[in-house]
mmCIF file of C-alpha atoms and ligand atoms in Angstrom:
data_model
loop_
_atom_site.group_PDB
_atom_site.id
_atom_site.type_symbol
_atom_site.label_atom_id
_atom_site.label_comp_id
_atom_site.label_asym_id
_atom_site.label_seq_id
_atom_site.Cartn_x
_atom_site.Cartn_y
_atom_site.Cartn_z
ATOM 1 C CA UNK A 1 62.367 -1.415 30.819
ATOM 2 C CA UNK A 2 58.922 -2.339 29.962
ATOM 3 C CA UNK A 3 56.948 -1.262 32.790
ATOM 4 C CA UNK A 4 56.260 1.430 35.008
ATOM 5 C CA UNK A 5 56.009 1.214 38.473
ATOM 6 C CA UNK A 6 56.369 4.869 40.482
ATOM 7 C CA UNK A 7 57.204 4.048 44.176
ATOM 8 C CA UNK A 8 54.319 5.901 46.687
ATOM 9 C CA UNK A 9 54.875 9.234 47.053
ATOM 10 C CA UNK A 10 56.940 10.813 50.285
ATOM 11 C CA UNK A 11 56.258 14.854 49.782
ATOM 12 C CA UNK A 12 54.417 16.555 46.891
ATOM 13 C CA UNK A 13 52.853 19.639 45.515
ATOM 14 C CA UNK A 14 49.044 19.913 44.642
ATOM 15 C CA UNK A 15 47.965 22.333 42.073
ATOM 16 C CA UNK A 16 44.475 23.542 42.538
ATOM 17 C CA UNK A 17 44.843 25.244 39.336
ATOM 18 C CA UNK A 18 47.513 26.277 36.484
ATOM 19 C CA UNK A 19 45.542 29.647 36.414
ATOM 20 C CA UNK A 20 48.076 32.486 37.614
ATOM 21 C CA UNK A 21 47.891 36.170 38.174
ATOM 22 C CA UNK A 22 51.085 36.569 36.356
ATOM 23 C CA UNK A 23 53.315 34.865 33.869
ATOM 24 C CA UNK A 24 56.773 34.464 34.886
ATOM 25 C CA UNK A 25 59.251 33.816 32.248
ATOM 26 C CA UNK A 26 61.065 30.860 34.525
ATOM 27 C CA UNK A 27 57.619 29.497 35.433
ATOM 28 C CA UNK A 28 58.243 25.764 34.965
ATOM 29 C CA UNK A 29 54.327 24.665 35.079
ATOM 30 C CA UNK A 30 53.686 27.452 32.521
ATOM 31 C CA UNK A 31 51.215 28.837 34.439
ATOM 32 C CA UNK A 32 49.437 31.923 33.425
ATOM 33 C CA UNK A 33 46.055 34.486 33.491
ATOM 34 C CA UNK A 34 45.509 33.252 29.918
ATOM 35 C CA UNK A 35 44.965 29.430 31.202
ATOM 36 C CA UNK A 36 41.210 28.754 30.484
ATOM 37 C CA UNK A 37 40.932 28.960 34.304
ATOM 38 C CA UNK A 38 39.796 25.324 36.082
ATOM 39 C CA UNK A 39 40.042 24.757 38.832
ATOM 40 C CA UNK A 40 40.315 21.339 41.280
ATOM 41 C CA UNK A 41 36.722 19.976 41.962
ATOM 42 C CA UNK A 42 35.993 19.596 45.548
ATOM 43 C CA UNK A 43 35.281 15.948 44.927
ATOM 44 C CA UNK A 44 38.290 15.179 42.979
ATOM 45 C CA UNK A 45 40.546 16.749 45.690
ATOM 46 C CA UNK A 46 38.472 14.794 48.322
ATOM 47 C CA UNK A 47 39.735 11.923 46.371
ATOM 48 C CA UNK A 48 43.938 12.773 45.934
ATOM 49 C CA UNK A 49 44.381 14.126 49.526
ATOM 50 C CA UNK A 50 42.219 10.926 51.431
ATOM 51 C CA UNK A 51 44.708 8.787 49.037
ATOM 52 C CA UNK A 52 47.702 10.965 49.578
ATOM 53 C CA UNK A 53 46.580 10.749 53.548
ATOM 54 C CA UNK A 54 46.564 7.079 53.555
ATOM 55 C CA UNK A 55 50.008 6.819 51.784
ATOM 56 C CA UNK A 56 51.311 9.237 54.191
ATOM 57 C CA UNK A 57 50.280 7.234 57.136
ATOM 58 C CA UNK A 58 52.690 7.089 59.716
ATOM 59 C CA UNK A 59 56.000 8.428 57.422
ATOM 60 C CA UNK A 60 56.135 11.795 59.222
ATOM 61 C CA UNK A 61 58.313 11.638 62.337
ATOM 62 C CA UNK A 62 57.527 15.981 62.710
ATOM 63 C CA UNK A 63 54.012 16.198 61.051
ATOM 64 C CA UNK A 64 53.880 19.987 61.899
ATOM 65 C CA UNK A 65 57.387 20.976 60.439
ATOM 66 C CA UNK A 66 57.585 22.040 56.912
ATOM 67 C CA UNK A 67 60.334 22.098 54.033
ATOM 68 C CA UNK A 68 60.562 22.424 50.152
ATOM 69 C CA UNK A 69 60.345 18.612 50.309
ATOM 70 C CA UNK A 70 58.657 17.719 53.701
ATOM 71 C CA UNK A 71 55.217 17.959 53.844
ATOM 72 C CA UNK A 72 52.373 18.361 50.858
ATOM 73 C CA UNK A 73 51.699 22.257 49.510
ATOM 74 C CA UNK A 74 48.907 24.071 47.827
ATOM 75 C CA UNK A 75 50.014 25.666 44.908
ATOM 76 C CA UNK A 76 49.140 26.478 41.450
ATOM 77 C CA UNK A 77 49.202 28.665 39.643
ATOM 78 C CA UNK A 78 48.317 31.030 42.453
ATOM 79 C CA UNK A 79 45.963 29.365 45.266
ATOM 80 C CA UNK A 80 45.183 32.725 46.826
ATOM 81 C CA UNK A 81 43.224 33.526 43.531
ATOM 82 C CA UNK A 82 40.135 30.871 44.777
ATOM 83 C CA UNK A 83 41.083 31.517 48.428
ATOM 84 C CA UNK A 84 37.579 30.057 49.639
ATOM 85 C CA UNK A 85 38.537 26.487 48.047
ATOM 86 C CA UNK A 86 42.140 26.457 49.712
ATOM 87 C CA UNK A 87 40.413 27.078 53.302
ATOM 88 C CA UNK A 88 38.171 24.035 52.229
ATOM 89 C CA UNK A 89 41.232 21.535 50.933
ATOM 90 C CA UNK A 90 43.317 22.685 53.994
ATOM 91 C CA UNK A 91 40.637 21.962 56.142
ATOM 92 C CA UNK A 92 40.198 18.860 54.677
ATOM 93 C CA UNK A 93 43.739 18.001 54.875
ATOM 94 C CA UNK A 94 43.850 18.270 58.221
ATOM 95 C CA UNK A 95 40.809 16.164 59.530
ATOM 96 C CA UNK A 96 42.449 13.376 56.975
ATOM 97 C CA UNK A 97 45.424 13.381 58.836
ATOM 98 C CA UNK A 98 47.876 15.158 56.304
ATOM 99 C CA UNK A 99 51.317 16.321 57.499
ATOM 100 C CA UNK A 100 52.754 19.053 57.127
ATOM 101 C CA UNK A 101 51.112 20.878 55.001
ATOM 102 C CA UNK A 102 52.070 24.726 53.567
ATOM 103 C CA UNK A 103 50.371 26.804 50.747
ATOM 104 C CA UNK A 104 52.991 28.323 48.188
ATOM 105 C CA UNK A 105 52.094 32.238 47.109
ATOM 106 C CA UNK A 106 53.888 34.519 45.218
ATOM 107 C CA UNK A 107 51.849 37.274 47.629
ATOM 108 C CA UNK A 108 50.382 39.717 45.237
ATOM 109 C CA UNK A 109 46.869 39.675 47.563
ATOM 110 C CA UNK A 110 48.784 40.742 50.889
ATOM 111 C CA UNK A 111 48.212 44.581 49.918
ATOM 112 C CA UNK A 112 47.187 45.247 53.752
ATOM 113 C CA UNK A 113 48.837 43.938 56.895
ATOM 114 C CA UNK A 114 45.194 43.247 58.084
ATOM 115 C CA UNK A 115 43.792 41.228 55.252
ATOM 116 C CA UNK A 116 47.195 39.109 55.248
ATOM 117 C CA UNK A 117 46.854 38.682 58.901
ATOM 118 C CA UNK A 118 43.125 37.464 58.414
ATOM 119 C CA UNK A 119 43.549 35.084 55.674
ATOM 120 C CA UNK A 120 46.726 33.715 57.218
ATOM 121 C CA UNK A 121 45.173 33.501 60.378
ATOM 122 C CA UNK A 122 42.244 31.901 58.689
ATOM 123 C CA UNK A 123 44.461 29.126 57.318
ATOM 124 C CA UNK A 124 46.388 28.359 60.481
ATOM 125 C CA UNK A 125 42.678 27.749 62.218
ATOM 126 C CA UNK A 126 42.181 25.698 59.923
ATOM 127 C CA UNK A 127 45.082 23.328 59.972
ATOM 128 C CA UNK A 128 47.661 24.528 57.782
ATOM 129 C CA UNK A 129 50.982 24.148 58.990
ATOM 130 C CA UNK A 130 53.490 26.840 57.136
ATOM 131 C CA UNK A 131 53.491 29.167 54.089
ATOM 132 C CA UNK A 132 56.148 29.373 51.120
ATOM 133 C CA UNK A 133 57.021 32.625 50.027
ATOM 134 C CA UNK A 134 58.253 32.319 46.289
ATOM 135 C CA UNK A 135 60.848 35.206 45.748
ATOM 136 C CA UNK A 136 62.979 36.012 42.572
ATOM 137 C CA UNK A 137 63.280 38.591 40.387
ATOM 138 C CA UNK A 138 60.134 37.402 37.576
ATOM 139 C CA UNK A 139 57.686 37.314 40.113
ATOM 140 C CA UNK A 140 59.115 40.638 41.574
ATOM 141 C CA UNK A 141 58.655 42.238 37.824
ATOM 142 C CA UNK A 142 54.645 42.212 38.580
ATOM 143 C CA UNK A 143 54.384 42.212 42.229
ATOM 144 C CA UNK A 144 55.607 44.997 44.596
ATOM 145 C CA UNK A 145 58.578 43.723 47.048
ATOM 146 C CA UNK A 146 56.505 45.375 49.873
ATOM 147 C CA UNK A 147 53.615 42.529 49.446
ATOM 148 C CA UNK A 148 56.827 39.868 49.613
ATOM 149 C CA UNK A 149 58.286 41.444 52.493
ATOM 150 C CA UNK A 150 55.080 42.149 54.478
ATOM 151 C CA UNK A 151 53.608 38.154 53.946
ATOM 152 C CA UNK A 152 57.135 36.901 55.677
ATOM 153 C CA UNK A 153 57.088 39.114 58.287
ATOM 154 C CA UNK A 154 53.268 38.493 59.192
ATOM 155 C CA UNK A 155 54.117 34.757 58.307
ATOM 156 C CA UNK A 156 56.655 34.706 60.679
ATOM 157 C CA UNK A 157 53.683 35.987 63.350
ATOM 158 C CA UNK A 158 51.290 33.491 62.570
ATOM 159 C CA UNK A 159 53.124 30.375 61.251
ATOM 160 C CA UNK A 160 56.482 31.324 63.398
ATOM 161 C CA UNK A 161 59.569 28.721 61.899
ATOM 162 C CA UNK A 162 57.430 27.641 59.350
ATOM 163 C CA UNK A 163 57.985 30.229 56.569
ATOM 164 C CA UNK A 164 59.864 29.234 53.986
ATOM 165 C CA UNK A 165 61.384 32.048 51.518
ATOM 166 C CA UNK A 166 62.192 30.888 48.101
ATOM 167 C CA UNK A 167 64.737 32.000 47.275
ATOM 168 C CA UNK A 168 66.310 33.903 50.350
ATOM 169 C CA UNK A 169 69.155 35.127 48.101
ATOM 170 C CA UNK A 170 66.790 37.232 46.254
ATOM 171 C CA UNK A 171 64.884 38.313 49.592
ATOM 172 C CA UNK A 172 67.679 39.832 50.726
ATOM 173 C CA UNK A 173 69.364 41.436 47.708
ATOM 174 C CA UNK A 174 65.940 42.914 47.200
ATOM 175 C CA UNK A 175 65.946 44.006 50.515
ATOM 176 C CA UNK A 176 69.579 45.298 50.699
ATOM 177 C CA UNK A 177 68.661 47.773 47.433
ATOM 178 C CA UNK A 178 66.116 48.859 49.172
ATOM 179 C CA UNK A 179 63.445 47.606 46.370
ATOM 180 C CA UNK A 180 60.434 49.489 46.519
ATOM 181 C CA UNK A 181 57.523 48.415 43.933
ATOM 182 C CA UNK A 182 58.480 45.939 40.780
ATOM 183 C CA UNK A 183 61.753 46.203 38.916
ATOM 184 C CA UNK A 184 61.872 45.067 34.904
ATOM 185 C CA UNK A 185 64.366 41.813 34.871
ATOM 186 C CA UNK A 186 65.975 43.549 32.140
ATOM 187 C CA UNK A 187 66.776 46.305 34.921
ATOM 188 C CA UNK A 188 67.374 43.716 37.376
ATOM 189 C CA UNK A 189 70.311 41.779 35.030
ATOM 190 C CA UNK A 190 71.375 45.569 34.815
ATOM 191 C CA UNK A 191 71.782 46.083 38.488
ATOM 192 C CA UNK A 192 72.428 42.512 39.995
ATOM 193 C CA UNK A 193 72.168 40.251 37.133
ATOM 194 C CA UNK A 194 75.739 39.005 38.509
ATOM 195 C CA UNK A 195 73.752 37.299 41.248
ATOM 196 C CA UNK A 196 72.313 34.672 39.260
ATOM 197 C CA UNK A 197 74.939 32.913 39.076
ATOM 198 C CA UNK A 198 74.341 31.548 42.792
ATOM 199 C CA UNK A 199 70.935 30.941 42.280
ATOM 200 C CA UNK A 200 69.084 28.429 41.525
ATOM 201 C CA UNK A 201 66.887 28.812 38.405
ATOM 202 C CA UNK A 202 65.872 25.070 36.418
ATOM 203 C CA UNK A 203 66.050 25.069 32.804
ATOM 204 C CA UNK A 204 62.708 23.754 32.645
ATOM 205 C CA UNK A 205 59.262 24.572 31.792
ATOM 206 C CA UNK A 206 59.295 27.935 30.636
ATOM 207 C CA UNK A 207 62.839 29.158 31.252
ATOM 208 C CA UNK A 208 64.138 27.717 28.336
ATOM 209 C CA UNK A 209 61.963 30.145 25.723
ATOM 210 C CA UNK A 210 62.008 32.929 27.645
ATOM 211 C CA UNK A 211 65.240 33.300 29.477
ATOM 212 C CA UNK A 212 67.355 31.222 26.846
ATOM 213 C CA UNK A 213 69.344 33.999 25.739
ATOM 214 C CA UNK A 214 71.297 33.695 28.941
ATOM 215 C CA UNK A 215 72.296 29.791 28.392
ATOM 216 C CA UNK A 216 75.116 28.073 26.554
ATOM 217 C CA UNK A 217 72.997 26.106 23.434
ATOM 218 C CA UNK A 218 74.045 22.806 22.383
ATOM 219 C CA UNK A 219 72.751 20.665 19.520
ATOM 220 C CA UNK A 220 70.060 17.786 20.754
ATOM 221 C CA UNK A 221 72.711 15.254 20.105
ATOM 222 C CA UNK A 222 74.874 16.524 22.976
ATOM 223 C CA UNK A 223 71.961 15.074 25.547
ATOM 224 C CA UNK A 224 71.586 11.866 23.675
ATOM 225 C CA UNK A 225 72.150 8.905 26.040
ATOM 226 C CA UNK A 226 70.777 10.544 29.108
ATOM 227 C CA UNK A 227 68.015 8.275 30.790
ATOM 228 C CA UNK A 228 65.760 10.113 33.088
ATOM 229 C CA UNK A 229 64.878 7.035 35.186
ATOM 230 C CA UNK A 230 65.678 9.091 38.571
ATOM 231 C CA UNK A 231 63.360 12.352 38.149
ATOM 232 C CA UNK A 232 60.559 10.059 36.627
ATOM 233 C CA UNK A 233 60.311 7.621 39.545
ATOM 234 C CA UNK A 234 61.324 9.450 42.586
ATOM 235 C CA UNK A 235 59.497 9.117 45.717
ATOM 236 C CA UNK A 236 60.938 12.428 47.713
ATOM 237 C CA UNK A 237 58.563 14.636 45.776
ATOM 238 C CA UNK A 238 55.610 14.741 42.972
ATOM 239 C CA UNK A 239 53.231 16.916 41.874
ATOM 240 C CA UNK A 240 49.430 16.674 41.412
ATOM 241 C CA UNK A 241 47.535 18.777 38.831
ATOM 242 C CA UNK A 242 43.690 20.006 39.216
ATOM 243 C CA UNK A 243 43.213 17.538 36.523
ATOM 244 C CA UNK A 244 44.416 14.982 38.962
ATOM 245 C CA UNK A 245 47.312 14.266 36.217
ATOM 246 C CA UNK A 246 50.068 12.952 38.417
ATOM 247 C CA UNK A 247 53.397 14.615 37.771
ATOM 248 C CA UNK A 248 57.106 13.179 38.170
ATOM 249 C CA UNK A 249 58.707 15.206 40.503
ATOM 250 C CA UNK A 250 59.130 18.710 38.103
ATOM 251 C CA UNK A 251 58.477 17.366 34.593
ATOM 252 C CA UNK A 252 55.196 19.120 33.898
ATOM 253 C CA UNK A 253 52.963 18.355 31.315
ATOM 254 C CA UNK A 254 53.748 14.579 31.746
ATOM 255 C CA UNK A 255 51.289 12.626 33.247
ATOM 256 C CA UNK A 256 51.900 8.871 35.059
ATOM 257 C CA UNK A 257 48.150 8.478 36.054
ATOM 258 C CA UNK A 258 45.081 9.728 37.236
ATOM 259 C CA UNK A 259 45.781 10.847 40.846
ATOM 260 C CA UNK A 260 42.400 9.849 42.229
ATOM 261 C CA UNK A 261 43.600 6.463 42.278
ATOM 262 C CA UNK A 262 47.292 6.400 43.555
ATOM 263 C CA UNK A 263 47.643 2.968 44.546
ATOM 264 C CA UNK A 264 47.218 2.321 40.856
ATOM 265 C CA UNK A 265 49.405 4.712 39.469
ATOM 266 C CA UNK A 266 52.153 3.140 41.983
ATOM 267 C CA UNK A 267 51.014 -0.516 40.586
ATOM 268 C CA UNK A 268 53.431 -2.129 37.954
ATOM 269 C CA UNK A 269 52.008 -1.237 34.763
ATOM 270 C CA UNK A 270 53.014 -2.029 30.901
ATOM 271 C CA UNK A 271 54.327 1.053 28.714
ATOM 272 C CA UNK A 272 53.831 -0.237 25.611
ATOM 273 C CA UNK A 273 51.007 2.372 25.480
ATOM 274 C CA UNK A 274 53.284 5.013 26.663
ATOM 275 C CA UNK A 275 56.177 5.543 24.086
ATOM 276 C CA UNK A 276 57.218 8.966 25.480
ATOM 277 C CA UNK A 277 57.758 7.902 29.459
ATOM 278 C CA UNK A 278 59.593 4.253 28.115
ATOM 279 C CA UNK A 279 61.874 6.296 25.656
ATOM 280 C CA UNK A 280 62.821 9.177 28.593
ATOM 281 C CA UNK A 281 63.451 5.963 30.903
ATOM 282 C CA UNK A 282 65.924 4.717 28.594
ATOM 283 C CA UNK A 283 67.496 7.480 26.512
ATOM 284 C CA UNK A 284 66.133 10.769 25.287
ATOM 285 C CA UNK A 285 67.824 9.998 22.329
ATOM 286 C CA UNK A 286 64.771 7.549 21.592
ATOM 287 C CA UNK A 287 62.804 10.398 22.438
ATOM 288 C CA UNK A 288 64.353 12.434 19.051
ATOM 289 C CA UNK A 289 63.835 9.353 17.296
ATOM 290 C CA UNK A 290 59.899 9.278 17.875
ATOM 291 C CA UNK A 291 59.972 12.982 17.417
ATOM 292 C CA UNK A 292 61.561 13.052 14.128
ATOM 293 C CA UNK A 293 59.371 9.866 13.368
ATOM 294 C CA UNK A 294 56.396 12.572 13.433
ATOM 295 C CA UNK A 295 57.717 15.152 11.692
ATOM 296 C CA UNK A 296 60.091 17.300 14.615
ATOM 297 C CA UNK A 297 63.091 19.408 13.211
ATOM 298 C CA UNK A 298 65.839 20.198 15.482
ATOM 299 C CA UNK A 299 65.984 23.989 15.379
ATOM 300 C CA UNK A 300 69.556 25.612 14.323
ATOM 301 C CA UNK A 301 69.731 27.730 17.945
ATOM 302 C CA UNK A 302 69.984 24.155 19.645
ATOM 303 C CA UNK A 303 69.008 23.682 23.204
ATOM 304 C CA UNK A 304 69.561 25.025 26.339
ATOM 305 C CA UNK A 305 69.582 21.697 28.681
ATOM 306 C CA UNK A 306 68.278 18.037 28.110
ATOM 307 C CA UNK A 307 64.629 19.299 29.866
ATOM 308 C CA UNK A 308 64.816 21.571 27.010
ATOM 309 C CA UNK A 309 65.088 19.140 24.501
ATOM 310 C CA UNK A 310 62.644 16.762 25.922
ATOM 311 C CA UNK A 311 59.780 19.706 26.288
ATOM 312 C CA UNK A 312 60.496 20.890 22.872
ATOM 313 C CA UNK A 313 60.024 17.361 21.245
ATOM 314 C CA UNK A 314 56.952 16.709 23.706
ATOM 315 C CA UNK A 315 55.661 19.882 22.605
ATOM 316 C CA UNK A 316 55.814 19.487 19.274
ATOM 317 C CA UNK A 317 54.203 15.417 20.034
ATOM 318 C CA UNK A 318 51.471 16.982 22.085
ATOM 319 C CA UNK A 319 49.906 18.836 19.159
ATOM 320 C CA UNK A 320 49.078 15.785 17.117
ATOM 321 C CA UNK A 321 46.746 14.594 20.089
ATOM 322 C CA UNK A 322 48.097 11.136 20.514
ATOM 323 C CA UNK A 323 49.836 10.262 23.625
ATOM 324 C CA UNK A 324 48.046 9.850 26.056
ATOM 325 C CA UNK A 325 50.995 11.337 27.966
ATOM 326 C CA UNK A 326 51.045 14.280 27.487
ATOM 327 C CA UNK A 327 49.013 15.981 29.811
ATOM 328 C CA UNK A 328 47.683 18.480 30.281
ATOM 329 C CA UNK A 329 47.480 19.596 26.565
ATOM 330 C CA UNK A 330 46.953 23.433 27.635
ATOM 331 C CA UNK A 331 50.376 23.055 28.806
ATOM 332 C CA UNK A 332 51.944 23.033 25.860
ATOM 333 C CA UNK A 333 50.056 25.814 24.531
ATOM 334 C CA UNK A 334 51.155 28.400 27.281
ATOM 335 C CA UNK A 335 54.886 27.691 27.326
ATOM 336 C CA UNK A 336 55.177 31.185 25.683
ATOM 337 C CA UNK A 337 52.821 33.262 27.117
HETATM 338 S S1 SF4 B 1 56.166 30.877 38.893
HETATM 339 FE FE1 SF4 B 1 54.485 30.988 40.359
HETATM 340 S S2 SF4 B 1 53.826 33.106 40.331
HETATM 341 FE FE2 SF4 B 1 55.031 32.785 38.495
HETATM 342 S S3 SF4 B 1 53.553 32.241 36.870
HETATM 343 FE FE3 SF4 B 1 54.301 30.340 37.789
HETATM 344 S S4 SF4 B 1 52.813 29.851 39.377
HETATM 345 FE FE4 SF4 B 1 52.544 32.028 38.861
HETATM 346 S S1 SF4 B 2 64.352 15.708 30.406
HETATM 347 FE FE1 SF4 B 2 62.123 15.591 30.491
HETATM 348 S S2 SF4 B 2 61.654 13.790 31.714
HETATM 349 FE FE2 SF4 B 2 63.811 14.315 32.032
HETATM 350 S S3 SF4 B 2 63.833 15.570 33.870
HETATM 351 FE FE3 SF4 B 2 63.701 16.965 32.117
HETATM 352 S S4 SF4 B 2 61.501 17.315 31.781
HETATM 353 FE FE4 SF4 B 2 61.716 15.519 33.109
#
């Protein structure tokens, strides 16, 4: 393959900023409090959602229904940290036209019933369509269950069908112990670490360093071969950083094109100046190659999936400033906070 061509997007996440109130060890964005703490201009999102809006146009047979991969969502990092600028962007969203649009919270603000009410409320006036509740047990190790419980049932008032609780499993085993306040994951693998097992936690991101102790490793030639051609130019959903760095579908920290001009990121383009997206489009095993090219050892633990592999070589690219890639460059910095 010698050039690039992403089709237009169908459904997509935009991050207003990769600053977090908490630093879950699964987080695949590596999002954290220690980020330096941008966030999206008002001009730059302007830009991505009038573009994303005019992409959009007339794809939506239910523009006010809302799924993990139906609609656009504000997210981060945690977009209830700069709640004034995610009134603005939804507001904006909706006089562009936007469907189906959500926000994406792991809830530690809802401390009252009234202030969640208000700021939900807030957002619905404005034109938001639905909330995502993230639920699991890293997110749960920092922020009481009673803030998770109380946004989805005062979600449920105010955005009615359109909740969606990420993961549900977890919601209700939390729910069925009868969690009150955080639990340690180390106490959660103690209690209902069996659980997992049905769950669905990605390999990705941040997972791998933190939670690697509970994968199978395997040495980096047991993913050589494996072309990555589907996650890098899928439609059904991409991502959108405050950088305006526009992300394939989950594979943070790589960047297709600036975002404030989508039509040309979707235009065929060479990658001869991209070595790291033309080697994962043909084999990640060209990926090693350019790695070890610049100096990357394969460390004796191995690897816990191919995303693992391909972070911990882009990683170890990333620092010599490069490739142009590889963005954005804090990324790579906070995979172990
Ligand atoms: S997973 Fe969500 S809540 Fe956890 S650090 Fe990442 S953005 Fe924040
Ligand atoms: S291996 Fe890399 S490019 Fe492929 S899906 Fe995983 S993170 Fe994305």
């Amino acid at each position: 393959m010698s050039e690039l061509c992403p089709p237009s997007p169908f459904s997509g996440g935009i991050l207003l900023s990769y600053k977090c109130n908490v630093s879950c060890r699964h987080c695949m964005y590596a999002c954290s409090p220690k980020w330096k703490g941008d966030w999206i201009s008002e001009e730059d999102a302007l830009r991505v959602l009038s573009q994303l809006a005019e992409e959009i146009r007339g794809k939506y047979s239910n523009p006010e229904a809302v799924g993990i991969n139906y609609g656009f969502h504000f997210t981060g990092g945690e977009p209830f940290l700069k709640f004034d600028l995610l009134l603005e962007l939804v507001e904006a969203s909706s006089k562009l036209g936007l469907p189906s649009t959500f926000v994406e919270t792991n809830c530690f603000w809802c401390r009252s019933d009234e202030a969640t009410m208000r700021k939900m409320e807030e957002l619905r006036e404005a034109g938001l369509k639905g909330i995502l509740v993230s639920v699991n047990p890293f997110i749960v190790e920092s922020v009481p269950f009673e803030r998770t419980e109380r946004a989805v049932r005062i979600g449920l008032e105010v955005f009615d069908r359109n909740v969606i609780i990420y993961q549900k499993l977890f919601f209700e085993l939390f729910r069925g112990m009868g969690l009150k306040g955080t639990i340690s994951f180390e106490n959660f693998l103690e209690e209902a670490g069996g659980v997992l097992r049905y769950a669905e936690l990605i390999p990705a991101g941040r997972a791998p360093y933190k939670l690697g102790y509970l994968y199978a490793r395997h040495p980096a030639r047991r993913f050589f071969g494996s072309s990555c051609e589907q996650e890098l130019l899928r439609d059904w959903h991409i991502h959108i950083d405050n950088y305006c760095n526009y992300i394939p579908g989950y594979c943070a920290g790589i960047s297709l094109g600036d975002a404030r001009n989508i039509k040309e990121v979707c235009r065929p383009s060479s990658l001869k100046k991209r070595p790291i997206v033309r080697a994962l489009l043909s084999d990640l095993g060209k990926l090693y190659e350019v790695g070890r090219e610049h100096g990357y050892e394969e460390p004796e633990e191995g690897y816990v999936s191919k995303c693992h592999l391909c972070l911990d070589l882009r990683r170890h690219l990333a620092s010599s400033g490069e490739f142009q890639e590889l963005k954005p460059a804090e990324f790579y910095e906070h995979l172990e906070d």
